[in-house]
Amino acid sequence: MKNTTVSALALTAGLFGGSAAMAEITVGMMLPTSGTYAALGQEIDAGFMLALEEAGQQDAVRIVREDTEARPQVGVQKARKLVMQDEADVLVGLVSSGVLGAIRDFVDGSQVPLIVANAGNDEATGDQCSRYITRVSFSNAQVSRPMGEYLPTAGITKVYTLAPDYAAGRQMIDAFTAEFAEHGGEVVGGEYTPFAQTEDFGPYLTNARASGAEALFVFYAGGEAISFVNQYGSFGISDSLPLYGTGFLNSQLYLDAEGDSAIGTVGSLHYVPSLDTPENEAFVAAYQERHNKLPSEYAVQGYDAGRVLIEAMATGADDRESLAEAIPQVSYTGPRGPLEIDPATHNVIQNVYIYEIVKEDDRLTQNILATIENVQDEPHGCTLGG
Ligand code: BEZ
């Protein structure tokens, strides 16, 4: 049975009876606080804390934090420590697809629920799915496919691709390429750049310029996204080779650091702060009040991880098994729009927005060009749905 839909404002009003209502549980928070994805981890954590605060449930959760960096073996060590030593009732977080892939068997085997707050690894909600893994962020294919459909409608049929050489980069390019081909597009060339080591994107941009492509489609996030967009801007090729990508490329989190180089770039994402809905307006105001900046998709993912957990706890779930059962049943309309967990995969079903970065009143913002509603992945070998 689905949990009741509850608005952010109802949570703020203390629907769950303030701090008295729930038994305390231990959350093992697995986020990068160092390395190329550190800023993403901080923003996810801030969103998570906002959800607890809004629900008046800070005291219902003991949080033990561990730095996963973006290194799979570090992630495995930290997961073991949190589950065995700290006796976490639930794990939350994960930014890198590589780290998620590395801890998947441990999570499944130790039967501890995991709420994924970023890492898009397709396999974790595909053929490597688990009843203990629920993802409230996105899958790599889910945010890439829509651009494969959109580009031909914008008159672009020849594309060059670039992405970092690890699971997320390969999965995003694969999903985009397949969808683009289905809509008559052709990937005329592409390269994978060494992950978290590439400082000079010049040689890759030179190859892309010579490829005969009409546009670039890329996946970069965090520090790599900032370097890539700035170097793309310096290359002066935005007219001949416009830049498209999954929207981690021009995320609100680092839009200021990208500056005018980001203008005209087009992204696909499940959340942008310019969404004009009452739920998002309330969320943006609450986040801005605490952090004096607009929230990014990472903040929303952390917020929804916290909110899904709190709503699961509100059904009485208070240990690993009952939380694993309750977490995937939560649904509501939140800052990003409708949020529902697919019972067949445990991946989130959600809208994906195609948007362009524009300058308005001297401020960079996201102008939404298209909304693809309720994007859902195929099970791809996951048997959770029977
Ligand atoms: C990933 O590794 O899954 C990922 C990292 C940063 C942004 C998006 C996806």
Coordinates of C-alpha atoms and ligand atoms in Angstrom, one line a residue:
M1 CA 0.0 0.0 0.0
K2 CA 1.3 3.5 -0.8
N3 CA 2.2 5.9 1.9
T4 CA 0.0 9.0 2.2
T5 CA 1.1 11.9 0.0
V6 CA 2.4 14.7 2.3
S7 CA 3.4 18.2 1.1
A8 CA 6.5 20.0 2.2
L9 CA 4.4 22.5 4.0
A10 CA 2.6 19.8 5.9
L11 CA 6.0 18.4 7.0
T12 CA 7.0 21.9 8.1
A13 CA 3.9 22.1 10.2
G14 CA 5.0 19.0 12.1
L15 CA 2.5 16.5 10.8
F16 CA 4.5 13.7 12.4
G17 CA 4.1 15.3 15.8
G18 CA 7.4 17.0 16.2
S19 CA 10.4 15.2 17.7
A20 CA 8.4 12.8 20.0
A21 CA 6.9 10.5 17.4
M22 CA 9.6 8.1 16.3
A23 CA 12.3 5.8 17.7
E24 CA 15.9 6.8 17.0
I25 CA 17.6 5.1 14.1
T26 CA 21.2 5.3 12.9
V27 CA 22.0 6.6 9.5
G28 CA 25.3 5.8 7.9
M29 CA 25.9 8.8 5.6
M30 CA 28.3 7.9 2.7
L31 CA 29.2 11.0 0.8
P32 CA 32.5 12.4 -0.7
T33 CA 33.8 15.2 1.5
S34 CA 37.1 15.2 -0.4
G35 CA 38.1 14.9 -4.1
T36 CA 36.4 16.0 -7.3
Y37 CA 32.8 15.4 -6.0
A38 CA 33.2 17.0 -2.5
A39 CA 30.9 19.9 -3.2
L40 CA 28.2 17.6 -4.5
G41 CA 28.4 15.6 -1.2
Q42 CA 28.1 18.8 0.9
E43 CA 25.0 19.9 -1.0
I44 CA 23.3 16.5 -0.6
D45 CA 24.0 16.6 3.1
A46 CA 22.5 20.1 3.4
G47 CA 19.4 18.9 1.6
F48 CA 19.1 15.8 3.9
M49 CA 19.4 18.0 7.0
L50 CA 16.7 20.4 5.7
A51 CA 14.3 17.5 5.3
L52 CA 14.9 16.4 8.9
E53 CA 14.6 19.9 10.2
E54 CA 11.3 20.6 8.3
A55 CA 9.8 17.5 9.8
G56 CA 11.1 18.4 13.3
Q57 CA 12.8 15.0 13.4
Q58 CA 16.5 15.8 13.9
D59 CA 16.4 13.8 17.2
A60 CA 15.0 10.7 15.5
V61 CA 18.2 10.2 13.5
R62 CA 21.7 9.6 14.7
I63 CA 24.0 10.3 11.7
V64 CA 27.5 8.8 11.3
R65 CA 29.3 10.3 8.4
E66 CA 32.1 8.7 6.3
D67 CA 34.0 10.2 3.3
T68 CA 33.7 7.9 0.3
E69 CA 35.8 10.2 -2.0
A70 CA 34.9 8.9 -5.5
R71 CA 37.0 5.7 -4.9
P72 CA 35.2 2.3 -5.0
Q73 CA 37.6 0.5 -2.5
V74 CA 37.3 3.4 0.0
G75 CA 33.5 3.1 -0.4
V76 CA 33.6 -0.7 0.5
Q77 CA 35.7 -0.1 3.6
K78 CA 33.4 2.7 4.8
A79 CA 30.2 0.7 4.1
R80 CA 31.6 -2.2 6.2
K81 CA 32.6 0.1 9.0
L82 CA 29.1 1.8 9.1
V83 CA 27.2 -1.4 9.0
M84 CA 29.3 -3.6 11.3
Q85 CA 30.9 -1.2 13.8
D86 CA 28.4 1.7 13.9
E87 CA 25.4 -0.7 13.4
A88 CA 23.7 1.6 10.9
D89 CA 20.0 0.9 10.3
V90 CA 20.1 2.5 6.9
L91 CA 22.8 3.8 4.6
V92 CA 22.2 7.0 2.7
G93 CA 24.3 8.9 0.0
L94 CA 26.7 7.7 -2.7
V95 CA 27.7 10.1 -5.4
S96 CA 29.8 8.0 -7.7
S97 CA 28.5 5.1 -9.8
G98 CA 31.8 3.4 -9.3
V99 CA 31.3 3.4 -5.5
L100 CA 27.7 2.2 -5.8
G101 CA 28.8 -0.7 -8.0
A102 CA 31.5 -1.7 -5.6
I103 CA 29.3 -1.8 -2.4
R104 CA 26.2 -3.4 -4.1
D105 CA 27.0 -7.0 -3.0
F106 CA 27.8 -6.0 0.5
V107 CA 24.6 -4.0 0.9
D108 CA 22.5 -6.9 -0.5
G109 CA 24.3 -9.5 1.5
S110 CA 24.1 -7.6 4.8
Q111 CA 20.5 -6.8 4.2
V112 CA 20.8 -3.1 5.2
P113 CA 18.6 -0.7 3.3
L114 CA 20.4 1.9 1.1
I115 CA 18.8 5.1 -0.1
V116 CA 20.9 6.3 -3.1
A117 CA 21.0 10.1 -3.1
N118 CA 23.0 10.5 -6.3
A119 CA 25.0 7.7 -8.0
G120 CA 23.2 6.8 -11.2
N121 CA 24.7 3.4 -11.9
D122 CA 22.1 1.7 -14.1
E123 CA 23.0 -1.8 -12.9
A124 CA 22.0 -1.1 -9.3
T125 CA 18.4 -0.8 -10.4
G126 CA 18.8 -3.1 -13.4
D127 CA 20.3 -6.6 -13.4
Q128 CA 22.1 -5.9 -10.1
C129 CA 19.1 -4.6 -8.3
S130 CA 18.3 -5.5 -4.7
R131 CA 15.3 -5.2 -2.5
Y132 CA 17.6 -3.3 -0.1
I133 CA 18.6 -0.6 -2.7
T134 CA 16.2 2.3 -3.4
R135 CA 17.3 5.2 -5.5
V136 CA 15.6 8.7 -5.1
S137 CA 18.1 10.5 -7.4
F138 CA 18.1 9.3 -11.1
S139 CA 19.6 6.5 -13.2
N140 CA 22.3 7.4 -15.7
A141 CA 20.1 6.2 -18.6
Q142 CA 17.0 8.0 -17.2
V143 CA 18.6 11.5 -17.5
S144 CA 20.5 10.8 -20.8
R145 CA 17.9 9.2 -22.9
P146 CA 15.6 12.3 -23.1
M147 CA 18.4 14.2 -24.8
G148 CA 18.7 11.5 -27.5
E149 CA 15.1 12.1 -28.3
Y150 CA 15.2 15.9 -28.0
L151 CA 18.2 16.7 -30.2
P152 CA 16.7 15.6 -33.6
T153 CA 13.7 17.8 -32.8
A154 CA 16.1 20.7 -32.5
G155 CA 17.5 19.8 -36.0
I156 CA 20.7 18.1 -34.7
T157 CA 21.5 14.7 -36.2
K158 CA 25.3 14.4 -35.9
V159 CA 26.9 14.5 -32.5
Y160 CA 30.4 14.0 -30.9
T161 CA 30.4 12.7 -27.3
L162 CA 32.8 13.2 -24.4
A163 CA 32.7 11.8 -20.8
P164 CA 35.0 10.7 -18.0
D165 CA 36.2 7.1 -18.3
Y166 CA 34.2 5.4 -15.5
A167 CA 30.8 3.7 -15.1
A168 CA 28.7 6.8 -15.1
G169 CA 30.4 8.3 -18.2
R170 CA 30.1 5.1 -20.2
Q171 CA 26.5 4.4 -19.1
M172 CA 25.3 8.0 -19.9
I173 CA 26.9 7.9 -23.4
D174 CA 25.6 4.4 -24.1
A175 CA 22.0 5.4 -23.2
F176 CA 22.2 8.6 -25.1
T177 CA 23.7 7.0 -28.2
A178 CA 21.0 4.2 -28.4
E179 CA 18.1 6.7 -28.0
F180 CA 19.6 9.2 -30.5
A181 CA 20.1 6.4 -33.1
E182 CA 16.5 5.4 -32.6
H183 CA 15.4 8.9 -33.5
G184 CA 17.6 9.1 -36.6
G185 CA 20.7 10.6 -35.0
E186 CA 24.4 9.5 -35.5
V187 CA 27.3 9.7 -33.0
V188 CA 30.1 10.5 -35.4
G189 CA 32.9 10.1 -32.8
G190 CA 33.7 10.4 -29.2
E191 CA 36.3 9.9 -26.5
Y192 CA 36.5 9.0 -22.8
T193 CA 38.7 11.3 -20.7
P194 CA 40.7 10.0 -17.7
F195 CA 38.4 10.4 -14.7
A196 CA 39.3 13.1 -12.2
Q197 CA 42.8 13.5 -13.9
T198 CA 42.0 15.5 -17.1
E199 CA 43.0 19.2 -16.7
D200 CA 43.4 20.1 -20.4
F201 CA 40.3 19.4 -22.5
G202 CA 41.9 21.2 -25.5
P203 CA 43.0 18.1 -27.4
Y204 CA 39.5 16.6 -27.0
L205 CA 37.8 19.8 -28.1
T206 CA 40.1 20.0 -31.1
N207 CA 39.1 16.4 -32.2
A208 CA 35.4 17.2 -31.7
R209 CA 35.7 20.4 -33.8
A210 CA 37.3 18.3 -36.7
S211 CA 34.8 15.5 -36.5
G212 CA 32.0 17.1 -38.7
A213 CA 29.6 16.9 -35.7
E214 CA 26.8 19.5 -35.4
A215 CA 26.9 19.5 -31.6
L216 CA 28.6 18.0 -28.5
F217 CA 26.9 15.8 -26.0
V218 CA 28.8 15.3 -22.8
F219 CA 28.6 14.1 -19.2
Y220 CA 30.8 16.0 -16.7
A221 CA 30.1 16.8 -13.1
G222 CA 31.7 18.6 -10.2
G223 CA 35.2 20.1 -10.7
E224 CA 35.4 18.5 -14.2
A225 CA 32.2 20.2 -15.3
I226 CA 33.6 23.6 -14.3
S227 CA 36.9 23.0 -16.1
F228 CA 35.2 21.6 -19.2
V229 CA 32.6 24.4 -19.6
N230 CA 35.2 27.2 -19.0
Q231 CA 37.6 25.6 -21.6
Y232 CA 34.7 25.1 -24.1
G233 CA 33.9 28.8 -23.6
S234 CA 37.6 29.8 -24.3
F235 CA 37.6 27.7 -27.5
G236 CA 35.0 30.0 -29.0
I237 CA 33.1 27.2 -30.8
S238 CA 29.6 27.7 -29.3
D239 CA 28.1 28.8 -32.7
S240 CA 29.6 25.9 -34.7
L241 CA 29.5 23.2 -32.0
P242 CA 26.8 23.9 -29.4
L243 CA 27.1 22.1 -26.1
Y244 CA 24.5 19.7 -24.8
G245 CA 24.7 17.3 -21.9
T246 CA 23.1 15.7 -18.9
G247 CA 22.6 18.8 -16.7
F248 CA 25.3 17.9 -14.2
L249 CA 27.3 19.9 -16.8
N250 CA 25.7 23.2 -16.0
S251 CA 24.3 22.5 -12.5
Q252 CA 23.1 25.4 -10.4
L253 CA 25.8 24.2 -7.9
Y254 CA 28.6 25.6 -10.0
L255 CA 26.9 27.9 -12.5
D256 CA 28.6 30.9 -11.0
A257 CA 32.0 29.3 -11.4
E258 CA 31.2 28.6 -15.1
G259 CA 30.0 32.1 -15.7
D260 CA 29.1 33.3 -19.2
S261 CA 30.7 30.2 -20.8
A262 CA 27.6 28.3 -19.7
I263 CA 25.2 30.6 -21.6
G264 CA 23.4 28.7 -24.3
T265 CA 24.4 25.3 -23.0
V266 CA 21.5 22.8 -22.8
G267 CA 21.0 20.2 -20.1
S268 CA 18.6 17.4 -19.2
L269 CA 17.9 16.9 -15.5
H270 CA 15.2 15.8 -13.1
Y271 CA 15.4 19.2 -11.2
V272 CA 16.3 22.8 -11.8
P273 CA 15.7 25.6 -9.3
S274 CA 13.7 27.6 -11.8
L275 CA 10.8 25.2 -11.7
D276 CA 7.6 27.1 -11.2
T277 CA 5.5 25.0 -8.7
P278 CA 4.3 25.8 -5.2
E279 CA 6.3 22.8 -3.9
N280 CA 9.5 24.1 -5.4
E281 CA 8.9 27.7 -4.4
A282 CA 8.6 26.5 -0.7
F283 CA 11.7 24.4 -1.0
V284 CA 13.8 27.1 -2.7
A285 CA 12.8 29.6 0.0
A286 CA 13.6 27.2 2.8
Y287 CA 17.0 26.3 1.3
Q288 CA 17.9 29.9 0.5
E289 CA 17.0 31.0 4.0
R290 CA 19.5 28.5 5.5
H291 CA 22.3 28.6 2.9
N292 CA 21.8 32.0 1.1
K293 CA 22.0 30.3 -2.3
L294 CA 19.7 28.5 -4.7
P295 CA 19.5 24.7 -4.4
S296 CA 20.8 22.4 -7.1
E297 CA 19.7 18.9 -8.1
Y298 CA 22.1 17.5 -5.4
A299 CA 20.3 19.5 -2.7
V300 CA 17.0 18.1 -3.8
Q301 CA 18.3 14.6 -3.9
G302 CA 19.5 14.9 -0.3
Y303 CA 16.2 16.5 0.7
D304 CA 14.2 13.7 -0.9
A305 CA 16.5 11.0 0.6
G306 CA 15.7 12.6 4.0
R307 CA 12.0 13.0 3.4
V308 CA 11.6 9.5 2.0
L309 CA 13.3 8.1 5.2
I310 CA 11.2 10.2 7.5
E311 CA 8.0 9.2 5.8
A312 CA 9.0 5.5 5.9
M313 CA 9.7 5.9 9.7
A314 CA 6.3 7.6 10.1
T315 CA 4.7 4.2 9.2
G316 CA 6.4 2.7 12.2
A317 CA 9.5 1.3 10.4
D318 CA 12.5 1.4 12.8
D319 CA 14.9 -1.4 11.9
R320 CA 16.7 -2.7 8.7
E321 CA 14.0 -5.0 7.6
S322 CA 10.9 -2.8 8.2
L323 CA 12.8 0.2 6.7
A324 CA 13.7 -1.8 3.6
E325 CA 10.0 -2.6 3.2
A326 CA 8.6 0.9 3.8
I327 CA 11.2 3.1 1.9
P328 CA 10.2 2.1 -1.7
Q329 CA 6.5 2.6 -0.9
V330 CA 6.8 6.4 -0.3
S331 CA 5.5 8.8 -2.9
Y332 CA 4.7 12.5 -3.0
T333 CA 4.9 15.6 -5.1
G334 CA 8.0 17.5 -4.1
P335 CA 10.3 20.2 -5.4
R336 CA 11.2 18.2 -8.6
G337 CA 7.5 17.3 -9.3
P338 CA 5.9 13.9 -8.7
L339 CA 8.3 11.4 -7.1
E340 CA 7.4 7.7 -7.0
I341 CA 9.6 4.6 -6.6
D342 CA 9.2 2.0 -9.3
P343 CA 8.3 -1.4 -7.6
A344 CA 9.9 -3.2 -10.5
T345 CA 13.4 -1.7 -10.1
H346 CA 13.4 0.6 -7.0
N347 CA 14.5 3.4 -9.2
V348 CA 12.6 6.8 -9.0
I349 CA 10.0 7.6 -11.6
Q350 CA 10.1 11.3 -12.3
N351 CA 10.0 14.1 -14.8
V352 CA 13.1 15.1 -16.8
Y353 CA 13.5 18.7 -17.9
I354 CA 15.4 20.0 -20.9
Y355 CA 16.6 23.5 -20.2
E356 CA 18.9 26.1 -21.6
I357 CA 21.2 28.4 -19.5
V358 CA 20.2 32.0 -20.1
K359 CA 21.1 35.3 -18.5
E360 CA 18.2 37.2 -17.0
D361 CA 18.6 40.4 -14.9
D362 CA 22.4 39.8 -14.8
R363 CA 21.9 36.3 -13.3
L364 CA 22.3 32.9 -15.0
T365 CA 19.2 30.7 -14.8
Q366 CA 17.5 27.7 -16.4
N367 CA 14.9 28.3 -19.1
I368 CA 12.9 25.1 -19.5
L369 CA 12.4 24.1 -23.1
A370 CA 10.6 20.8 -22.6
T371 CA 9.3 18.5 -19.9
I372 CA 9.3 14.7 -20.4
E373 CA 6.9 13.4 -17.8
N374 CA 7.2 10.3 -15.6
V375 CA 10.4 8.9 -17.1
Q376 CA 10.7 5.3 -16.1
D377 CA 13.5 2.7 -16.8
E378 CA 12.9 -0.8 -18.2
P379 CA 13.7 -3.4 -15.6
H380 CA 16.8 -4.6 -17.7
G381 CA 16.9 -7.9 -15.9
C382 CA 15.7 -6.7 -12.4
T383 CA 13.2 -9.2 -11.1
L384 CA 11.9 -7.2 -8.1
G385 CA 8.6 -6.8 -10.0
G386 CA 8.2 -10.6 -10.2
Ligands
BEZ1 C1 27.8 9.1 -10.9 O1 28.9 8.7 -10.8 O2 26.8 8.4 -11.0 C2 27.5 10.6 -11.0 C3 28.4 11.5 -10.4 C4 28.1 12.9 -10.5 C5 26.9 13.3 -11.1 C6 26.1 12.4 -11.7 C7 26.4 11.1 -11.7

